[in-house]
PDB file of C-alpha atoms in Angstrom:
ATOM      1  CA  MET A   1       0.000   0.000   0.000  1.00 73.00           C
ATOM      2  CA  TRP A   2       2.750   2.432   0.963  1.00 78.00           C
ATOM      3  CA  LEU A   3       4.635   1.513  -2.189  1.00 80.00           C
ATOM      4  CA  VAL A   4       1.634   2.493  -4.321  1.00 79.00           C
ATOM      5  CA  ILE A   5       1.289   5.788  -2.452  1.00 82.00           C
ATOM      6  CA  ALA A   6       5.007   6.540  -2.874  1.00 81.00           C
ATOM      7  CA  LEU A   7       4.830   5.809  -6.615  1.00 83.00           C
ATOM      8  CA  GLY A   8       1.746   7.995  -6.906  1.00 82.00           C
ATOM      9  CA  ILE A   9       3.552  10.873  -5.197  1.00 83.00           C
ATOM     10  CA  LEU A  10       6.592  10.417  -7.457  1.00 84.00           C
ATOM     11  CA  VAL A  11       4.346  10.655 -10.508  1.00 80.00           C
ATOM     12  CA  ALA A  12       2.101  13.448  -9.237  1.00 86.00           C
ATOM     13  CA  LEU A  13       4.889  15.722  -7.981  1.00 87.00           C
ATOM     14  CA  PRO A  14       6.689  16.168 -11.351  1.00 84.00           C
ATOM     15  CA  ALA A  15       3.340  16.546 -13.098  1.00 85.00           C
ATOM     16  CA  LEU A  16       2.358  19.245 -10.603  1.00 87.00           C
ATOM     17  CA  VAL A  17       5.661  21.080 -11.072  1.00 85.00           C
ATOM     18  CA  LEU A  18       5.373  20.914 -14.866  1.00 87.00           C
ATOM     19  CA  SER A  19       1.806  22.233 -14.668  1.00 89.00           C
ATOM     20  CA  VAL A  20       2.937  25.581 -13.259  1.00 89.00           C
ATOM     21  CA  PRO A  21       2.904  28.156 -16.111  1.00 92.00           C
ATOM     22  CA  VAL A  22       6.161  29.724 -17.267  1.00 93.00           C
ATOM     23  CA  GLY A  23       5.996  33.375 -18.297  1.00 93.00           C
ATOM     24  CA  LEU A  24       8.136  34.633 -21.173  1.00 93.00           C
ATOM     25  CA  ARG A  25       8.842  38.275 -21.937  1.00 93.00           C
ATOM     26  CA  LEU A  26      10.761  39.455 -24.974  1.00 93.00           C
ATOM     27  CA  ARG A  27      11.571  43.130 -25.470  1.00 92.00           C
ATOM     28  CA  MET A  28      13.578  44.945 -28.129  1.00 92.00           C
ATOM     29  CA  ASP A  29      14.799  48.540 -27.852  1.00 91.00           C
ATOM     30  CA  LEU A  30      15.958  50.137 -31.091  1.00 90.00           C
ATOM     31  CA  TYR A  31      17.784  53.369 -30.364  1.00 87.00           C
ATOM     32  CA  GLY A  32      20.855  53.296 -32.558  1.00 81.00           C
ATOM     33  CA  ARG A  33      22.022  49.807 -31.622  1.00 86.00           C
ATOM     34  CA  PRO A  34      19.281  47.205 -31.094  1.00 88.00           C
ATOM     35  CA  VAL A  35      19.142  45.729 -27.595  1.00 90.00           C
ATOM     36  CA  ILE A  36      17.117  42.583 -26.972  1.00 91.00           C
ATOM     37  CA  GLY A  37      16.097  41.471 -23.502  1.00 91.00           C
ATOM     38  CA  PHE A  38      14.530  38.139 -22.531  1.00 92.00           C
ATOM     39  CA  ARG A  39      12.933  37.334 -19.182  1.00 92.00           C
ATOM     40  CA  VAL A  40      11.595  34.087 -17.751  1.00 92.00           C
ATOM     41  CA  GLU A  41       9.217  33.924 -14.789  1.00 91.00           C
ATOM     42  CA  TRP A  42       8.077  30.819 -12.958  1.00 87.00           C
ATOM     43  CA  LEU A  43       6.024  29.993  -9.890  1.00 84.00           C
ATOM     44  CA  PHE A  44       3.721  32.959 -10.486  1.00 79.00           C
ATOM     45  CA  GLY A  45       6.565  35.468 -10.549  1.00 79.00           C
ATOM     46  CA  ARG A  46       8.401  34.124  -7.495  1.00 84.00           C
ATOM     47  CA  VAL A  47      11.315  32.900  -9.605  1.00 87.00           C
ATOM     48  CA  LYS A  48      12.680  35.279 -12.244  1.00 88.00           C
ATOM     49  CA  LYS A  49      15.635  35.231 -14.579  1.00 89.00           C
ATOM     50  CA  ALA A  50      16.562  37.939 -17.082  1.00 89.00           C
ATOM     51  CA  PHE A  51      18.831  37.465 -20.087  1.00 85.00           C
ATOM     52  CA  GLN A  52      20.216  40.567 -21.743  1.00 76.00           C
ATOM     53  CA  PRO A  53      23.335  40.859 -23.885  1.00 69.00           C
ATOM     54  CA  GLY A  54      26.015  43.015 -22.308  1.00 57.00           C
ATOM     55  CA  GLU A  55      29.700  43.657 -22.478  1.00 48.00           C
ATOM     56  CA  LYS A  56      31.885  40.619 -22.199  1.00 50.00           C
ATOM     57  CA  PRO A  57      34.110  40.538 -19.139  1.00 44.00           C
ATOM     58  CA  GLU A  58      37.749  41.241 -19.845  1.00 45.00           C
ATOM     59  CA  GLU A  59      39.916  38.178 -19.972  1.00 45.00           C
ATOM     60  CA  ALA A  60      42.345  37.938 -17.082  1.00 42.00           C
ATOM     61  CA  ALA A  61      46.013  37.918 -17.995  1.00 43.00           C
ATOM     62  CA  CYS A  62      47.516  34.457 -17.780  1.00 45.00           C
ATOM     63  CA  PRO A  63      50.504  34.118 -15.479  1.00 47.00           C
ATOM     64  CA  GLY A  64      52.417  32.412 -18.253  1.00 46.00           C
ATOM     65  CA  ALA A  65      51.877  35.144 -20.798  1.00 47.00           C
ATOM     66  CA  GLY A  66      54.851  36.422 -22.747  1.00 49.00           C
ATOM     67  CA  PRO A  67      57.964  34.540 -23.769  1.00 49.00           C
ATOM     68  CA  ALA A  68      57.849  32.247 -20.755  1.00 46.00           C
ATOM     69  CA  GLY A  69      54.217  31.423 -21.425  1.00 46.00           C
ATOM     70  CA  GLU A  70      54.975  30.722 -25.083  1.00 46.00           C
ATOM     71  CA  LYS A  71      57.772  28.411 -24.028  1.00 45.00           C
ATOM     72  CA  ALA A  72      55.467  26.626 -21.618  1.00 46.00           C
ATOM     73  CA  GLU A  73      52.908  26.142 -24.364  1.00 47.00           C
ATOM     74  CA  SER A  74      55.593  24.838 -26.715  1.00 48.00           C
ATOM     75  CA  ASP A  75      56.692  22.317 -24.083  1.00 50.00           C
ATOM     76  CA  ARG A  76      53.250  20.798 -23.965  1.00 51.00           C
ATOM     77  CA  LYS A  77      52.816  17.566 -25.837  1.00 48.00           C
ATOM     78  CA  PRO A  78      50.480  17.887 -28.790  1.00 51.00           C
ATOM     79  CA  LEU A  79      47.204  16.123 -28.220  1.00 49.00           C
ATOM     80  CA  LYS A  80      46.173  13.477 -30.650  1.00 48.00           C
ATOM     81  CA  GLU A  81      43.442  14.794 -32.855  1.00 49.00           C
ATOM     82  CA  LYS A  82      40.451  12.622 -33.400  1.00 52.00           C
ATOM     83  CA  ARG A  83      40.116  11.296 -36.864  1.00 56.00           C
ATOM     84  CA  ARG A  84      37.169  12.849 -38.608  1.00 56.00           C
ATOM     85  CA  PRO A  85      35.487  11.470 -41.682  1.00 54.00           C
ATOM     86  CA  PRO A  86      36.176  13.268 -44.960  1.00 61.00           C
ATOM     87  CA  LYS A  87      33.971  16.191 -45.878  1.00 68.00           C
ATOM     88  CA  ARG A  88      32.413  14.283 -48.754  1.00 69.00           C
ATOM     89  CA  LYS A  89      31.423  11.531 -46.371  1.00 69.00           C
ATOM     90  CA  GLN A  90      29.938  14.064 -43.942  1.00 71.00           C
ATOM     91  CA  VAL A  91      27.917  15.680 -46.707  1.00 76.00           C
ATOM     92  CA  ARG A  92      26.705  12.267 -47.823  1.00 76.00           C
ATOM     93  CA  TYR A  93      25.555  11.376 -44.322  1.00 73.00           C
ATOM     94  CA  ILE A  94      23.812  14.734 -43.860  1.00 79.00           C
ATOM     95  CA  ALA A  95      22.013  14.303 -47.182  1.00 79.00           C
ATOM     96  CA  ARG A  96      21.041  10.795 -46.128  1.00 78.00           C
ATOM     97  CA  ILE A  97      19.591  12.110 -42.874  1.00 79.00           C
ATOM     98  CA  ILE A  98      17.645  14.853 -44.650  1.00 81.00           C
ATOM     99  CA  ARG A  99      16.257  12.329 -47.128  1.00 81.00           C
ATOM    100  CA  THR A 100      14.939  10.125 -44.332  1.00 82.00           C
ATOM    101  CA  PRO A 101      11.307   9.391 -45.271  1.00 85.00           C
ATOM    102  CA  GLY A 102       8.909  11.442 -43.179  1.00 86.00           C
ATOM    103  CA  LEU A 103      11.573  13.356 -41.211  1.00 86.00           C
ATOM    104  CA  LEU A 104      10.748  16.820 -42.558  1.00 88.00           C
ATOM    105  CA  GLN A 105       7.039  16.203 -42.036  1.00 91.00           C
ATOM    106  CA  SER A 106       7.687  15.102 -38.452  1.00 91.00           C
ATOM    107  CA  VAL A 107       9.796  18.183 -37.728  1.00 92.00           C
ATOM    108  CA  THR A 108       7.177  20.479 -39.260  1.00 92.00           C
ATOM    109  CA  ARG A 109       4.423  18.799 -37.242  1.00 93.00           C
ATOM    110  CA  LEU A 110       6.494  19.133 -34.061  1.00 93.00           C
ATOM    111  CA  LEU A 111       7.092  22.854 -34.620  1.00 94.00           C
ATOM    112  CA  LYS A 112       3.400  23.483 -35.263  1.00 94.00           C
ATOM    113  CA  ARG A 113       2.388  21.681 -32.081  1.00 94.00           C
ATOM    114  CA  LEU A 114       5.001  23.496 -30.010  1.00 93.00           C
ATOM    115  CA  ILE A 115       3.855  26.863 -31.349  1.00 93.00           C
ATOM    116  CA  ARG A 116       0.284  26.011 -30.363  1.00 93.00           C
ATOM    117  CA  CYS A 117       1.469  25.437 -26.806  1.00 93.00           C
ATOM    118  CA  VAL A 118       2.650  29.050 -26.587  1.00 92.00           C
ATOM    119  CA  LYS A 119      -0.150  31.389 -25.528  1.00 92.00           C
ATOM    120  CA  VAL A 120       0.510  35.031 -26.408  1.00 90.00           C
ATOM    121  CA  ARG A 121      -0.957  37.258 -23.699  1.00 89.00           C
ATOM    122  CA  SER A 122      -0.003  40.724 -24.986  1.00 88.00           C
ATOM    123  CA  TRP A 123       2.327  42.515 -27.366  1.00 88.00           C
ATOM    124  CA  PHE A 124       3.033  46.066 -28.480  1.00 88.00           C
ATOM    125  CA  ALA A 125       5.126  48.066 -30.944  1.00 88.00           C
ATOM    126  CA  ASP A 126       5.974  51.760 -30.644  1.00 90.00           C
ATOM    127  CA  PHE A 127       8.285  53.224 -33.280  1.00 91.00           C
ATOM    128  CA  ARG A 128       9.348  56.571 -34.648  1.00 90.00           C
ATOM    129  CA  VAL A 129       9.994  56.332 -38.384  1.00 90.00           C
ATOM    130  CA  GLY A 130      11.327  58.767 -40.959  1.00 89.00           C
ATOM    131  CA  LEU A 131      12.458  58.263 -44.554  1.00 88.00           C
ATOM    132  CA  GLY A 132      14.409  61.499 -44.898  1.00 85.00           C
ATOM    133  CA  ASP A 133      11.784  63.024 -47.169  1.00 86.00           C
ATOM    134  CA  PRO A 134       8.736  64.579 -45.417  1.00 85.00           C
ATOM    135  CA  CYS A 135       6.401  63.591 -48.260  1.00 88.00           C
ATOM    136  CA  ASP A 136       7.491  59.956 -48.267  1.00 87.00           C
ATOM    137  CA  THR A 137       7.363  59.836 -44.481  1.00 87.00           C
ATOM    138  CA  ALA A 138       3.823  61.216 -44.421  1.00 87.00           C
ATOM    139  CA  LEU A 139       2.675  58.702 -47.044  1.00 89.00           C
ATOM    140  CA  LEU A 140       4.233  55.794 -45.161  1.00 87.00           C
ATOM    141  CA  VAL A 141       2.857  56.736 -41.742  1.00 86.00           C
ATOM    142  CA  GLY A 142      -0.544  57.601 -43.188  1.00 85.00           C
ATOM    143  CA  ALA A 143      -0.847  54.266 -44.993  1.00 86.00           C
ATOM    144  CA  ALA A 144       0.327  52.370 -41.909  1.00 83.00           C
ATOM    145  CA  SER A 145      -2.210  54.218 -39.748  1.00 79.00           C
ATOM    146  CA  MET A 146      -5.059  53.328 -42.116  1.00 80.00           C
ATOM    147  CA  VAL A 147      -4.055  49.670 -42.106  1.00 77.00           C
ATOM    148  CA  GLY A 148      -3.719  49.755 -38.323  1.00 73.00           C
ATOM    149  CA  ARG A 149      -7.243  51.081 -37.878  1.00 73.00           C
ATOM    150  CA  LEU A 150      -8.669  48.301 -40.025  1.00 71.00           C
ATOM    151  CA  ALA A 151      -6.658  45.568 -38.295  1.00 66.00           C
ATOM    152  CA  PRO A 152      -8.181  44.035 -35.141  1.00 65.00           C
ATOM    153  CA  CYS A 153      -4.965  44.612 -33.170  1.00 67.00           C
ATOM    154  CA  GLY A 154      -4.152  48.037 -34.544  1.00 56.00           C
ATOM    155  CA  ASP A 155      -4.383  49.678 -31.125  1.00 62.00           C
ATOM    156  CA  ARG A 156      -1.224  47.827 -30.081  1.00 79.00           C
ATOM    157  CA  VAL A 157       0.894  49.404 -32.806  1.00 82.00           C
ATOM    158  CA  ARG A 158       1.937  53.062 -32.645  1.00 86.00           C
ATOM    159  CA  LEU A 159       3.850  54.655 -35.499  1.00 86.00           C
ATOM    160  CA  VAL A 160       5.005  58.275 -35.211  1.00 88.00           C
ATOM    161  CA  ALA A 161       6.347  60.277 -38.129  1.00 88.00           C
ATOM    162  CA  ALA A 162       9.845  61.756 -37.809  1.00 88.00           C
ATOM    163  CA  PHE A 163      10.455  64.599 -40.259  1.00 86.00           C
ATOM    164  CA  ASP A 164      14.231  64.571 -40.001  1.00 82.00           C
ATOM    165  CA  ASP A 165      16.732  65.140 -42.755  1.00 82.00           C
ATOM    166  CA  GLU A 166      18.064  61.598 -42.475  1.00 86.00           C
ATOM    167  CA  PRO A 167      16.240  58.260 -42.431  1.00 88.00           C
ATOM    168  CA  ILE A 168      15.512  57.111 -38.905  1.00 88.00           C
ATOM    169  CA  CYS A 169      13.811  54.184 -37.231  1.00 89.00           C
ATOM    170  CA  GLU A 170      13.778  53.945 -33.461  1.00 92.00           C
ATOM    171  CA  GLY A 171      11.440  52.687 -30.809  1.00 92.00           C
ATOM    172  CA  GLN A 172      10.605  49.570 -28.881  1.00 92.00           C
ATOM    173  CA  ALA A 173       8.554  46.419 -29.179  1.00 92.00           C
ATOM    174  CA  GLY A 174       7.705  43.599 -26.822  1.00 92.00           C
ATOM    175  CA  ILE A 175       5.715  40.424 -26.451  1.00 92.00           C
ATOM    176  CA  GLU A 176       4.537  38.497 -23.409  1.00 92.00           C
ATOM    177  CA  ALA A 177       3.610  34.827 -23.607  1.00 93.00           C
ATOM    178  CA  ARG A 178       2.920  31.889 -21.321  1.00 93.00           C
ATOM    179  CA  ILE A 179       3.808  28.206 -21.600  1.00 94.00           C
ATOM    180  CA  ILE A 180       2.676  25.270 -19.491  1.00 93.00           C
ATOM    181  CA  PRO A 181       5.650  22.870 -19.653  1.00 92.00           C
ATOM    182  CA  ILE A 182       3.573  19.711 -19.338  1.00 92.00           C
ATOM    183  CA  THR A 183       1.792  20.524 -22.599  1.00 93.00           C
ATOM    184  CA  LEU A 184       5.134  20.244 -24.437  1.00 93.00           C
ATOM    185  CA  LEU A 185       5.589  16.589 -23.493  1.00 93.00           C
ATOM    186  CA  PRO A 186       2.995  14.950 -25.816  1.00 93.00           C
ATOM    187  CA  PRO A 187       4.330  16.499 -29.078  1.00 93.00           C
ATOM    188  CA  VAL A 188       7.962  15.871 -28.073  1.00 94.00           C
ATOM    189  CA  ILE A 189       7.272  12.243 -27.109  1.00 93.00           C
ATOM    190  CA  ALA A 190       5.297  11.694 -30.316  1.00 93.00           C
ATOM    191  CA  PHE A 191       8.217  13.086 -32.325  1.00 93.00           C
ATOM    192  CA  LEU A 192      10.821  10.944 -30.548  1.00 92.00           C
ATOM    193  CA  LEU A 193       8.778   7.763 -31.002  1.00 92.00           C
ATOM    194  CA  SER A 194       7.971   8.386 -34.672  1.00 90.00           C
ATOM    195  CA  GLY A 195       9.444   6.036 -37.241  1.00 89.00           C
ATOM    196  CA  SER A 196      11.356   8.775 -39.047  1.00 87.00           C
ATOM    197  CA  THR A 197      13.104   9.865 -35.842  1.00 89.00           C
ATOM    198  CA  ILE A 198      14.075   6.289 -34.990  1.00 89.00           C
ATOM    199  CA  ARG A 199      15.488   5.764 -38.484  1.00 87.00           C
ATOM    200  CA  THR A 200      17.451   9.024 -38.151  1.00 86.00           C
ATOM    201  CA  LEU A 201      18.914   7.906 -34.815  1.00 86.00           C
ATOM    202  CA  ILE A 202      19.966   4.601 -36.367  1.00 84.00           C
ATOM    203  CA  THR A 203      21.682   6.469 -39.172  1.00 79.00           C
ATOM    204  CA  LEU A 204      23.531   8.681 -36.669  1.00 80.00           C
ATOM    205  CA  ILE A 205      24.645   5.643 -34.658  1.00 81.00           C
ATOM    206  CA  GLN A 206      25.990   3.996 -37.793  1.00 74.00           C
ATOM    207  CA  TRP A 207      27.981   7.155 -38.568  1.00 67.00           C
TER     208      TRP A 207
END
């Protein structure tokens, strides 16, 4: 009896953890150099992690740098390089994998199912655009405004004309989505157990 309860807890606990939604936020700021920021939230905002490209840390100087360091590197025994198959053979294997019957269809089906698991909650776009010519800028912004009014989500897009002497495009855009991790398991398992995937794995093992 206790064994059944323990197994039930072991199955229910991961399922419960995977049922907690994961929030995704993607934001792009375009002011000269584009900056893209990505943020992940889990456990209803209790756990957060932001990813944003920044400057790479400077590499620390090695103690063996300089002539002594070069001598130390020269004293090291060269490692044996692994033998790699010729390029023609690699290309032949890659072409063989791509030509696996049903592989492209399985990958396409997997991508479609994964995209359906992503629920977009909100998005916006706010840009200041100028073509350098006031007439062309007015025509562009006017046409975009007309299309935006007819579109069902036109209120989320804001385009402001910039009558500058040089072409300009600056602003920001963002999207917020939510994923329930457990919903990703069925399409991934179906893809891994498909015949085309198994044949591809056999081909890779034989390589």
